[in-house]
Tab-separated table of C-alpha atoms in Angstrom:
chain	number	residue	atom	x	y	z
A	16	UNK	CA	-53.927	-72.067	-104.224
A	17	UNK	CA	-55.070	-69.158	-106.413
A	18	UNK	CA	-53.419	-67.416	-108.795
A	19	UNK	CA	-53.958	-64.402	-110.704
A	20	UNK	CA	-52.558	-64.499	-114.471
A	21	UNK	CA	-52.227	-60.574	-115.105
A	22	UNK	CA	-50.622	-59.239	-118.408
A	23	UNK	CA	-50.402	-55.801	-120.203
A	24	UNK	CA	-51.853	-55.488	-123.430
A	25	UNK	CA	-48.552	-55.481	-125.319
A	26	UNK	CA	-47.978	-59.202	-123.813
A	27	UNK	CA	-51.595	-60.948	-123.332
A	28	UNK	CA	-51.888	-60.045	-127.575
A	29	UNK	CA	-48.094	-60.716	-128.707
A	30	UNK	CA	-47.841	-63.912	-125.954
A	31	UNK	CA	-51.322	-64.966	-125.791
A	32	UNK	CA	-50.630	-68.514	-127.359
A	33	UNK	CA	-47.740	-69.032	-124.383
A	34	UNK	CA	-50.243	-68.120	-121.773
A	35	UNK	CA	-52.728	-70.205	-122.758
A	36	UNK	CA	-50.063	-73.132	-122.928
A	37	UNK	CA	-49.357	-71.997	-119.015
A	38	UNK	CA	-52.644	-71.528	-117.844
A	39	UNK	CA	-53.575	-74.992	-118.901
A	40	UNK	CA	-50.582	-76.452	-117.413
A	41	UNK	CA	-51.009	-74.798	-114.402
A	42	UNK	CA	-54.069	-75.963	-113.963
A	43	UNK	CA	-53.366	-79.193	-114.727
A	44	UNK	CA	-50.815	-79.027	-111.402
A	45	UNK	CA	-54.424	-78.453	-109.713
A	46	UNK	CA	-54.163	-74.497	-109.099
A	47	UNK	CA	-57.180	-72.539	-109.922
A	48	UNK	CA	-55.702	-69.806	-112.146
A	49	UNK	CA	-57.615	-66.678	-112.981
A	50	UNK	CA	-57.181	-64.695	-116.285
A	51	UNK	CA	-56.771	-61.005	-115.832
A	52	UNK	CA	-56.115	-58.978	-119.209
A	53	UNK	CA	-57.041	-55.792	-120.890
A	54	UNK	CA	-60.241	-55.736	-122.899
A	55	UNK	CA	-60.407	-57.632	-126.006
A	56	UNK	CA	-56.499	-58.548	-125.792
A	57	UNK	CA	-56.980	-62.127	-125.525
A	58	UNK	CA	-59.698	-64.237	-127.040
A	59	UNK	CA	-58.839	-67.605	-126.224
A	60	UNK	CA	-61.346	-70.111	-124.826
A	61	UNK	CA	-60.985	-69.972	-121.014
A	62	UNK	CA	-61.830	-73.857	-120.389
A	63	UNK	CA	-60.457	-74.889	-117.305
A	64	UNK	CA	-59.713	-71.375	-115.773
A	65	UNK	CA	-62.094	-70.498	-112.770
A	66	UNK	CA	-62.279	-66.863	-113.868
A	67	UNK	CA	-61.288	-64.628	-116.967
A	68	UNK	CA	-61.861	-61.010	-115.591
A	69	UNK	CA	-60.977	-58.449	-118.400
A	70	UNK	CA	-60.003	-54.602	-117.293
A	71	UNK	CA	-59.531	-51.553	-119.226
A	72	UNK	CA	-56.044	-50.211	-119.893
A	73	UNK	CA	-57.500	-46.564	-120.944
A	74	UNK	CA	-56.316	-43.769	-119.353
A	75	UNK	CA	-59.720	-41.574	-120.165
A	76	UNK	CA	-61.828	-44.031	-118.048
A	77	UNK	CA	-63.665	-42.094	-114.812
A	78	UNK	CA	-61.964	-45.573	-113.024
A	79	UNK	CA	-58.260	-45.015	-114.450
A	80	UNK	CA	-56.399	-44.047	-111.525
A	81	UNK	CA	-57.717	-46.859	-109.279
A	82	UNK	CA	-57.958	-49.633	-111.765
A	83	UNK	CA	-57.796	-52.541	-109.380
A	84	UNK	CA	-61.044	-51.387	-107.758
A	85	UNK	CA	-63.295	-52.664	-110.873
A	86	UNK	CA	-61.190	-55.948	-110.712
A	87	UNK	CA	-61.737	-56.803	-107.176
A	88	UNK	CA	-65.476	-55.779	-107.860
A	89	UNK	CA	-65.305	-58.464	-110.648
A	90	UNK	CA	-63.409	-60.808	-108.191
A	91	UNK	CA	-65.609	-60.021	-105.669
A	92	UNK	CA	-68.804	-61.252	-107.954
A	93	UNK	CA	-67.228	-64.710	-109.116
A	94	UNK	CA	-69.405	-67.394	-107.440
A	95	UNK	CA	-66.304	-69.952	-106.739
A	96	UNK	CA	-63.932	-67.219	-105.253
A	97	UNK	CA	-67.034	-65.529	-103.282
A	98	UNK	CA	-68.461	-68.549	-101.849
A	99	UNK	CA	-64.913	-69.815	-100.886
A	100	UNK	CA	-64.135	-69.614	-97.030
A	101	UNK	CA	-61.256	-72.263	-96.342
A	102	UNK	CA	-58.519	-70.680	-98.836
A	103	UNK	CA	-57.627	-66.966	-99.413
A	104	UNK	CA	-59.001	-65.187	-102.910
A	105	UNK	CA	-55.754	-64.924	-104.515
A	106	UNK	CA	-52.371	-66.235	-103.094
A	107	UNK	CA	-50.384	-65.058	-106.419
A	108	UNK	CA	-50.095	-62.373	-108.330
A	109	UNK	CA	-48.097	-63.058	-111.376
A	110	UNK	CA	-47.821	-59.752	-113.966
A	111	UNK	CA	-46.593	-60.243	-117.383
A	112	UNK	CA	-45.666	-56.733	-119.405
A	113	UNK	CA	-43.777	-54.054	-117.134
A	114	UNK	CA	-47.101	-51.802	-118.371
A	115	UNK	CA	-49.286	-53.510	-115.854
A	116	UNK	CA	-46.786	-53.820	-112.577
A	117	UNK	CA	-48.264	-51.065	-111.198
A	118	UNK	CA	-51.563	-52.853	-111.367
A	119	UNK	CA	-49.928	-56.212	-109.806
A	120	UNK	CA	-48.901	-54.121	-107.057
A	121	UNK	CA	-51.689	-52.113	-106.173
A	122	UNK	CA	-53.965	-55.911	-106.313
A	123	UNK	CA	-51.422	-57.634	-103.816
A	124	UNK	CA	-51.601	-54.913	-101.516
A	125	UNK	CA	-55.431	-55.080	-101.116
A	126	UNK	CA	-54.898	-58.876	-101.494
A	127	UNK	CA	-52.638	-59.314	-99.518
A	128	UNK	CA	-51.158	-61.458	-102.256
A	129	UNK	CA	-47.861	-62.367	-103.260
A	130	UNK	CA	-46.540	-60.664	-106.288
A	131	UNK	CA	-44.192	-62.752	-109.193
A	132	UNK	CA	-43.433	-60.394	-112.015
A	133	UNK	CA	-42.065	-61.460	-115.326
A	134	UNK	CA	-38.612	-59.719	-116.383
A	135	UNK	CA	-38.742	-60.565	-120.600
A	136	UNK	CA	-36.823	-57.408	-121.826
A	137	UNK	CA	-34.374	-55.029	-121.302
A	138	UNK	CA	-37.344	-52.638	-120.462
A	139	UNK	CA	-38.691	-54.525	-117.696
A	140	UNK	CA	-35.215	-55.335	-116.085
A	141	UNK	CA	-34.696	-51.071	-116.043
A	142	UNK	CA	-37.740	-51.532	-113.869
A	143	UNK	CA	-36.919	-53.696	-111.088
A	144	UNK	CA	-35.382	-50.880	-108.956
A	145	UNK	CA	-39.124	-49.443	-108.577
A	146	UNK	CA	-40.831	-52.580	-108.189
A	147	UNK	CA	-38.246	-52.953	-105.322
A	148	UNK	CA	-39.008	-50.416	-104.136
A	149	UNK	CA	-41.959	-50.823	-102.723
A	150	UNK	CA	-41.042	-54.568	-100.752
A	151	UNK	CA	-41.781	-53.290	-97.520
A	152	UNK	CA	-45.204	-52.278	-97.898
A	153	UNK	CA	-46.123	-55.742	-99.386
A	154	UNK	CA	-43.592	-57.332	-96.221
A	155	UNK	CA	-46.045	-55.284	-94.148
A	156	UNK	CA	-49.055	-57.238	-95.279
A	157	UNK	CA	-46.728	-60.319	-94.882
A	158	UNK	CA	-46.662	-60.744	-98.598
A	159	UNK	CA	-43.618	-60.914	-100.625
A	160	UNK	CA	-42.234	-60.852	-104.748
A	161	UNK	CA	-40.304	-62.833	-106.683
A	162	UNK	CA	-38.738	-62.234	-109.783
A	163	UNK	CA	-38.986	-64.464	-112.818
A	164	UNK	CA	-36.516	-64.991	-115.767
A	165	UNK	CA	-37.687	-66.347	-119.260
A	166	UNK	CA	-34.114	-68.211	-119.576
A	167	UNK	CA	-30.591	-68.035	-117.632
A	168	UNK	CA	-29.266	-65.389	-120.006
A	169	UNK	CA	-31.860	-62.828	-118.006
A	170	UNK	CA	-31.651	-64.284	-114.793
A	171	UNK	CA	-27.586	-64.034	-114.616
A	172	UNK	CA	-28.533	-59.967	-116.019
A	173	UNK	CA	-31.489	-59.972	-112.859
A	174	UNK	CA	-29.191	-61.343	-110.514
A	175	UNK	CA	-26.505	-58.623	-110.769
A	176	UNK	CA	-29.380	-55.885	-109.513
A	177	UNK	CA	-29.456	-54.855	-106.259
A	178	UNK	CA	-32.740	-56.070	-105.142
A	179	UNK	CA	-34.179	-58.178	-102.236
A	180	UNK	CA	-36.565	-60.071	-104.042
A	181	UNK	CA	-35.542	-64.057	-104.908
A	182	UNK	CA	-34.867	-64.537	-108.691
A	183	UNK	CA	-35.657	-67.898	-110.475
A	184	UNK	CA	-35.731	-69.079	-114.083
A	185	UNK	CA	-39.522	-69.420	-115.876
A	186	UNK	CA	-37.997	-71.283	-118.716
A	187	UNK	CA	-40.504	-70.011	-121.546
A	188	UNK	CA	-40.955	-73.245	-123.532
A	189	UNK	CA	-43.293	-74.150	-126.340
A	190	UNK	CA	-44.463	-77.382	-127.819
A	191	UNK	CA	-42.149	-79.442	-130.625
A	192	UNK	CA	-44.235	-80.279	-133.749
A	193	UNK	CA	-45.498	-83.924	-134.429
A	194	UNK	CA	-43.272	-84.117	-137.016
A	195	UNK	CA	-40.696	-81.405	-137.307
A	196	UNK	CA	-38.739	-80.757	-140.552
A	197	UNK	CA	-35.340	-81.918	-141.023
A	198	UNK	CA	-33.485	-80.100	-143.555
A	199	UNK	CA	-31.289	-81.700	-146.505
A	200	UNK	CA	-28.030	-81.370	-146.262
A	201	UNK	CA	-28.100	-79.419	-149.771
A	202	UNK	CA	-31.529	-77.282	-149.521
A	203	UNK	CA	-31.715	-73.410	-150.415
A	204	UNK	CA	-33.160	-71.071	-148.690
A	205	UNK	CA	-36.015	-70.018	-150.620
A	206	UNK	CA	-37.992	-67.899	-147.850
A	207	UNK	CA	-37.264	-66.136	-145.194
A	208	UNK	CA	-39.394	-64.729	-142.385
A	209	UNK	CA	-38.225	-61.573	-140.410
A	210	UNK	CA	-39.613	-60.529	-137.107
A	211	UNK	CA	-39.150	-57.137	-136.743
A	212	UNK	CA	-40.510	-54.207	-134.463
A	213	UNK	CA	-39.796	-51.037	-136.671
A	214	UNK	CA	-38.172	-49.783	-133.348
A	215	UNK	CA	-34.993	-49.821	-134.564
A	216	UNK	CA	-35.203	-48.893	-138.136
A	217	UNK	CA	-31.170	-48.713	-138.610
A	218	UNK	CA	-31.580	-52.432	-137.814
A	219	UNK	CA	-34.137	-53.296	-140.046
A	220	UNK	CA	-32.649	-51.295	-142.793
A	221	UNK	CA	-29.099	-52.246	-142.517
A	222	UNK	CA	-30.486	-55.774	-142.270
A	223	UNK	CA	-32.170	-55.641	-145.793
A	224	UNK	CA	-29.195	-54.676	-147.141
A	225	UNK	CA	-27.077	-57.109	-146.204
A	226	UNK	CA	-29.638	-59.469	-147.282
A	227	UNK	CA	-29.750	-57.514	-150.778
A	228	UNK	CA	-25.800	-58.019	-150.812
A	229	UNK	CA	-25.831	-61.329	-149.522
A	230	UNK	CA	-28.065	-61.810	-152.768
A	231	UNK	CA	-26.132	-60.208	-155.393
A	232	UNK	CA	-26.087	-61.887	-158.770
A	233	UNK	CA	-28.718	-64.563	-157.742
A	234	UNK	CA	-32.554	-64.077	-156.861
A	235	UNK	CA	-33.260	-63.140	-153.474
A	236	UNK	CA	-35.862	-65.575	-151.162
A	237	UNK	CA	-39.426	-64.988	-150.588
A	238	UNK	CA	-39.405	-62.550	-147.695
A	239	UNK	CA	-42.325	-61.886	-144.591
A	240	UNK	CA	-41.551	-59.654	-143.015
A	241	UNK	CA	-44.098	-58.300	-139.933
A	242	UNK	CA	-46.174	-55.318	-141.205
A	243	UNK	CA	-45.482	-53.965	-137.770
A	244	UNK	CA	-41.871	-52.489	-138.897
A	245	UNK	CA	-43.050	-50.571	-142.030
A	246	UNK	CA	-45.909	-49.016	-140.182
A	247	UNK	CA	-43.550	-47.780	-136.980
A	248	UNK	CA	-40.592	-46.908	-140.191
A	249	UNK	CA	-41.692	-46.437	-143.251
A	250	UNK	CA	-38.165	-45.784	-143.960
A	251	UNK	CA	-38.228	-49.557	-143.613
A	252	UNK	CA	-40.783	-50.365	-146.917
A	253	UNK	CA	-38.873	-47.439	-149.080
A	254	UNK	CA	-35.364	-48.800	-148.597
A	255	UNK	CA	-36.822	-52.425	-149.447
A	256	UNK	CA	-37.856	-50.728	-152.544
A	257	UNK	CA	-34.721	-48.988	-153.216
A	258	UNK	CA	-33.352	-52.216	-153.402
A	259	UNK	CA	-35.405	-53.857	-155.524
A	260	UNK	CA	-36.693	-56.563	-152.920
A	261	UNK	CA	-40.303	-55.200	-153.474
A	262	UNK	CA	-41.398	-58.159	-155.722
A	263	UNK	CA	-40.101	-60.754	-153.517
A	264	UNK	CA	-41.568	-58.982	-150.279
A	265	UNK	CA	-44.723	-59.399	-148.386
A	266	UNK	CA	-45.866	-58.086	-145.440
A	267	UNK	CA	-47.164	-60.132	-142.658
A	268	UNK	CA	-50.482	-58.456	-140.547
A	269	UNK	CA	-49.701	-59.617	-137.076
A	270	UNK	CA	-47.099	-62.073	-137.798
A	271	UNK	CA	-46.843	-63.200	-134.255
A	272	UNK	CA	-50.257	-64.433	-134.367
A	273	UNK	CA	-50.125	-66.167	-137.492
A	274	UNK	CA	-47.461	-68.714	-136.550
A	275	UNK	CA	-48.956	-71.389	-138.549
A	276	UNK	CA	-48.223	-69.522	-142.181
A	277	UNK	CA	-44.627	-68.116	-141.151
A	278	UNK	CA	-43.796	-71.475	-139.308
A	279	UNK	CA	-43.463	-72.825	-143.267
A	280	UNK	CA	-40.308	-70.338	-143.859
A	281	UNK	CA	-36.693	-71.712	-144.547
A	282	UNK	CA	-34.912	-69.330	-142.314
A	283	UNK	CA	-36.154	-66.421	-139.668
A	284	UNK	CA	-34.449	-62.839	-139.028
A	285	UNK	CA	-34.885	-61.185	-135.720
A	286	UNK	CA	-32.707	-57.717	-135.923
A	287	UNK	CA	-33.957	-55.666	-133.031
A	288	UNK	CA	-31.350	-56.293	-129.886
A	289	UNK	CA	-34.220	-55.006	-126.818
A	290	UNK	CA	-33.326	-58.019	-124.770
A	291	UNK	CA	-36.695	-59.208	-125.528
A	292	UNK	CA	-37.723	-62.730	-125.300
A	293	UNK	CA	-40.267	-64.202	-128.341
A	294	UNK	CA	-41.972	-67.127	-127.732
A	295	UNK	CA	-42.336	-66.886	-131.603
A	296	UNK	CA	-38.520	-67.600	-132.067
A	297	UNK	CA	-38.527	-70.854	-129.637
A	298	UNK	CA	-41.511	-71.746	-132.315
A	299	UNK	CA	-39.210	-71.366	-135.325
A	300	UNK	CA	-36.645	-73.349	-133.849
A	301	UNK	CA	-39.065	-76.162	-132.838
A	302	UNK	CA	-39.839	-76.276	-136.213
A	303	UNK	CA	-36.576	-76.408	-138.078
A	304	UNK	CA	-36.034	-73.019	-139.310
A	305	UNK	CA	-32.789	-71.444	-139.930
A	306	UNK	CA	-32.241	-69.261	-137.061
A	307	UNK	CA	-30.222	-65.682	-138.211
A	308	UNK	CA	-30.383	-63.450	-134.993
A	309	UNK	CA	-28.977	-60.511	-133.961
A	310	UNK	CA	-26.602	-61.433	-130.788
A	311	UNK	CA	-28.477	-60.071	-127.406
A	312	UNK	CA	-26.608	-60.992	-123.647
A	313	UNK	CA	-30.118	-60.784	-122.360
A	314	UNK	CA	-31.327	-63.749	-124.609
A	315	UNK	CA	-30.173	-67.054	-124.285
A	316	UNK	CA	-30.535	-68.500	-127.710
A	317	UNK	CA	-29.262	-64.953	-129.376
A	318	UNK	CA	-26.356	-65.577	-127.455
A	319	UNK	CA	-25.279	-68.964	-128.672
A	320	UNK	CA	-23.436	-69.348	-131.787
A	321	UNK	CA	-23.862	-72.896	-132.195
A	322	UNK	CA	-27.546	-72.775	-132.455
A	323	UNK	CA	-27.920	-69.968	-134.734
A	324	UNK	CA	-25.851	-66.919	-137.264
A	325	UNK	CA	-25.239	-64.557	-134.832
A	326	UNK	CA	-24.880	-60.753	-136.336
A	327	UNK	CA	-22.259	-59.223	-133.340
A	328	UNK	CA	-21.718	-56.088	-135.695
A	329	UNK	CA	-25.426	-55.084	-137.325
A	330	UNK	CA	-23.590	-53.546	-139.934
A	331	UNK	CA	-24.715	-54.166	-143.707
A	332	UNK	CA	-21.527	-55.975	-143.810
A	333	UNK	CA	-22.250	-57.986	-140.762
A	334	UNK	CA	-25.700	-58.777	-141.901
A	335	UNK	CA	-24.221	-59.965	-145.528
A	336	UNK	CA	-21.506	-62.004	-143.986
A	337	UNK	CA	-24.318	-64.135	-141.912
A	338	UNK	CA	-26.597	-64.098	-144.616
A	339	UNK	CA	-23.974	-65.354	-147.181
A	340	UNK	CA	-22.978	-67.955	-143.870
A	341	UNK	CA	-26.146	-70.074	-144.292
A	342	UNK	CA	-26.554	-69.103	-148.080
A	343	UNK	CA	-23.647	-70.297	-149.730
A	344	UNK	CA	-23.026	-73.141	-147.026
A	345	UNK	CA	-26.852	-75.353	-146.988
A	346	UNK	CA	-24.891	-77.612	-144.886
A	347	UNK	CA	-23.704	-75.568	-142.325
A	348	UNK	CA	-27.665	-73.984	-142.688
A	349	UNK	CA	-28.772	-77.498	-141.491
A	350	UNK	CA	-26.844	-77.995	-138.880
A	351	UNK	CA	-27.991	-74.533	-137.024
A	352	UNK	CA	-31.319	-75.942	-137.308
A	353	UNK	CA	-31.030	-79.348	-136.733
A	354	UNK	CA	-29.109	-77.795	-133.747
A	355	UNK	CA	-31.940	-75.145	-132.792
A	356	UNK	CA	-34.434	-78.092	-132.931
A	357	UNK	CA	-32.291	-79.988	-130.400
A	358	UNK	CA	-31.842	-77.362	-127.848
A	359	UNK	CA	-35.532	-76.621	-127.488
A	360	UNK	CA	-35.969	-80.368	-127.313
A	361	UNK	CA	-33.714	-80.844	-124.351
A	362	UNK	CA	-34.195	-77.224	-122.481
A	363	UNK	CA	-37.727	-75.367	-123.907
A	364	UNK	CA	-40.508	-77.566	-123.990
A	365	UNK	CA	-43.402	-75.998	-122.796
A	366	UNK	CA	-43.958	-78.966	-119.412
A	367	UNK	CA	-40.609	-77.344	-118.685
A	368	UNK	CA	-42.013	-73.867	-118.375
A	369	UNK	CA	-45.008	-75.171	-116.096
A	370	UNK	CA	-42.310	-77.301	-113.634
A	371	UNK	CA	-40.526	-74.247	-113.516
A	372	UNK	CA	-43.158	-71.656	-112.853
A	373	UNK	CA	-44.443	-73.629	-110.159
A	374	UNK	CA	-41.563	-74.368	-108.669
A	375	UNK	CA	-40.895	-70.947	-108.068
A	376	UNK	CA	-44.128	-70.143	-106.940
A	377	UNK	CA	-43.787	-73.101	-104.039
A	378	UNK	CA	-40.200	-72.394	-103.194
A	379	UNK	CA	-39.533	-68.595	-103.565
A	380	UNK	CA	-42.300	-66.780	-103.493
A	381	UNK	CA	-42.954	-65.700	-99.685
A	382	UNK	CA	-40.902	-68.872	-98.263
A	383	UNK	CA	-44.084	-70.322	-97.971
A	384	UNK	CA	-45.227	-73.846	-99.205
A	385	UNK	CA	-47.703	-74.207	-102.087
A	386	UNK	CA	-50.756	-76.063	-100.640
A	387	UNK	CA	-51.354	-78.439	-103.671
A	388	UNK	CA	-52.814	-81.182	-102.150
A	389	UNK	CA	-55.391	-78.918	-100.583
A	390	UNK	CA	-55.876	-77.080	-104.197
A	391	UNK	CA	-56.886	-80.659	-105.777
A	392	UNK	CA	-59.213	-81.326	-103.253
């Protein structure tokens, strides 16, 4: 069995790490997975993939309102796929970032392909209604879709839709670390890292001053925050300045693809509520940090008080009240984390995510068996 990896650009740059961890797993179950991103989104070695084919997301190209034609051209030209005559091209489709579902579905229906699209956000689950909307021209081609959740939180929120498409659970996983931290029962916080979009500057803003409050009379952490947020709100760097957290502030150039310096934080801040999942915050987790979310129904572990300081009121009062929470109480800070690290331990690890995804692909998608044995052959 084929299948076709396909992601926007928004996802193959901000999840590339996670797709790489599925692409070799999937492989690994002996299906020959293609890569199919935008130009220069994704620079990962491809060992073990039997194609990386790259497109352009431009709108000003002469070949932007057909874009799957240059990607079955490149399709067309792979030696493996071309010279293959006992197995069809591709027998899945599966699109990550809403941006690129139109793509998905224009390549299953010259395909002839199955389509699994990724809901990770409150975005993408707004679009299900039009991706629905066009099941009967992929029934026509006796093709079919399937929609995939990154955790239960979002499938529960998927399975409320009206839709005809099956819905199962991805289970977006990561690795642990050979040898995760485990906080003293009496250790300060002394950084913090804070994943923010600049989306939702109120958020951001009302979120530094908590922090600032939470702080009062004492010196505040060492704070990374994700240069993304300033440069959407630069609201964002002037109120940080306002409150004199400027000298304990840095910002972060493409945090989410420098995991390795923020993984060394204390504690990590996400206070944007998109019902977006972050592979990036399973990461923290894994590795011991202090989890201080924003709650979100659409997000499993930002729904869960026992595994991190939810914020249910993103006030600057709410934000100093779960600041203060894991401040003032270190033990209380270790056992969120020590708590974090056991959830992803026992329900997102990354062979999870891999079990799951093909799963779904074998029993949902189309009602029709996965030919594995044939794929290893």
């Amino acid at each position: 069995m084929r299948v076709l990896l396909l992601a926007d650009r928004s996802l193959a740059s901000r999840e590339h790490a996670m797709l790489r961890r599925l692409e070799i797993g999937l492989v690994d179950e002996g299906l020959r997975v293609i890569r199919c991103v935008p130009e220069r989104s994704m620079p990962e070695e491809s060992t073990g993939l039997e194609a990386c084919v790259e497109y352009t997301d431009s709108r000003w190209r002469l070949d932007a309102w057909r874009p799957e034609k240059p990607i079955l051209r490149r399709l067309a030209a792979v030696d493996s796929i071309a010279a293959s005559d006992n197995e069809p091209d591709i027998g899945v489709i599966h699109a990550w970032g809403e941006a690129c579902w139109p793509l998905a579905l224009s390549l299953a229906l010259e395909l002839g392909a199955d389509l699994a699209l990724e809901v990770w956000s409150r975005q993408s689950l707004a679009r299900v209604a039009w991706a629905e909307s066009h099941a009967g021209r992929l029934a026509a081609l006796g093709a079919s879709g399937l929609w995939l959740a990154p955790d239960d939180a979002m499938r529960t929120a998927l399975a409320r839709s009206t839709r005809r498409w099956p819905v199962r659970t991805s289970d977006w996983g990561v690795h642990m670390p050979a040898d995760p931290v485990v906080r003293a029962a009496d250790a300060p916080i002394e950084t913090v890292c804070i994943l923010a979009s600049g989306r939702d500057p109120l958020a951001t803003i009302n979120m530094l001053s908590g922090l600032a409050r939470a702080c009062a009379g004492r010196q505040p952490p060492m704070i990374f925050l994700d240069d993304a947020a300033p440069a959407a709100a630069p609201a964002i760097y002037r109120h940080a300045d306002a409150l004199g957290l400027l000298p304990r502030l840095t910002l972060t150039a493409a945090l989410e693809s420098r995991r390795q310096l923020v993984l060394q934080a204390d504690a990590f801040v996400y206070p944007d509520c998109f019902g977006e999942h972050h592979s990036l915050v399973l990461e923290f987790m894994a590795a011991g940090l202090v989890p201080i979310l924003r709650a979100d129904r659409l997000v499993s572990v930002a729904s869960d008080a026992d595994i991190a300081a939810l914020v249910q009121e993103p006030s600057e009062l709410g934000w100093e009240s779960a600041f203060r929470s894991v401040f003032e109480d270190p033990a209380r800070a270790r056992r969120l984390a020590a708590a974090a690290q056991a959830h992803i331990r026992t329900s997102r690890l990354a062979h999870r995510q891999i079990a799951s995804t093909v799963a779904a692909y074998n029993a949902a998608v189309a009602g029709r068996p996965m030919p594995l044995a044939a794929a290893r052959r």
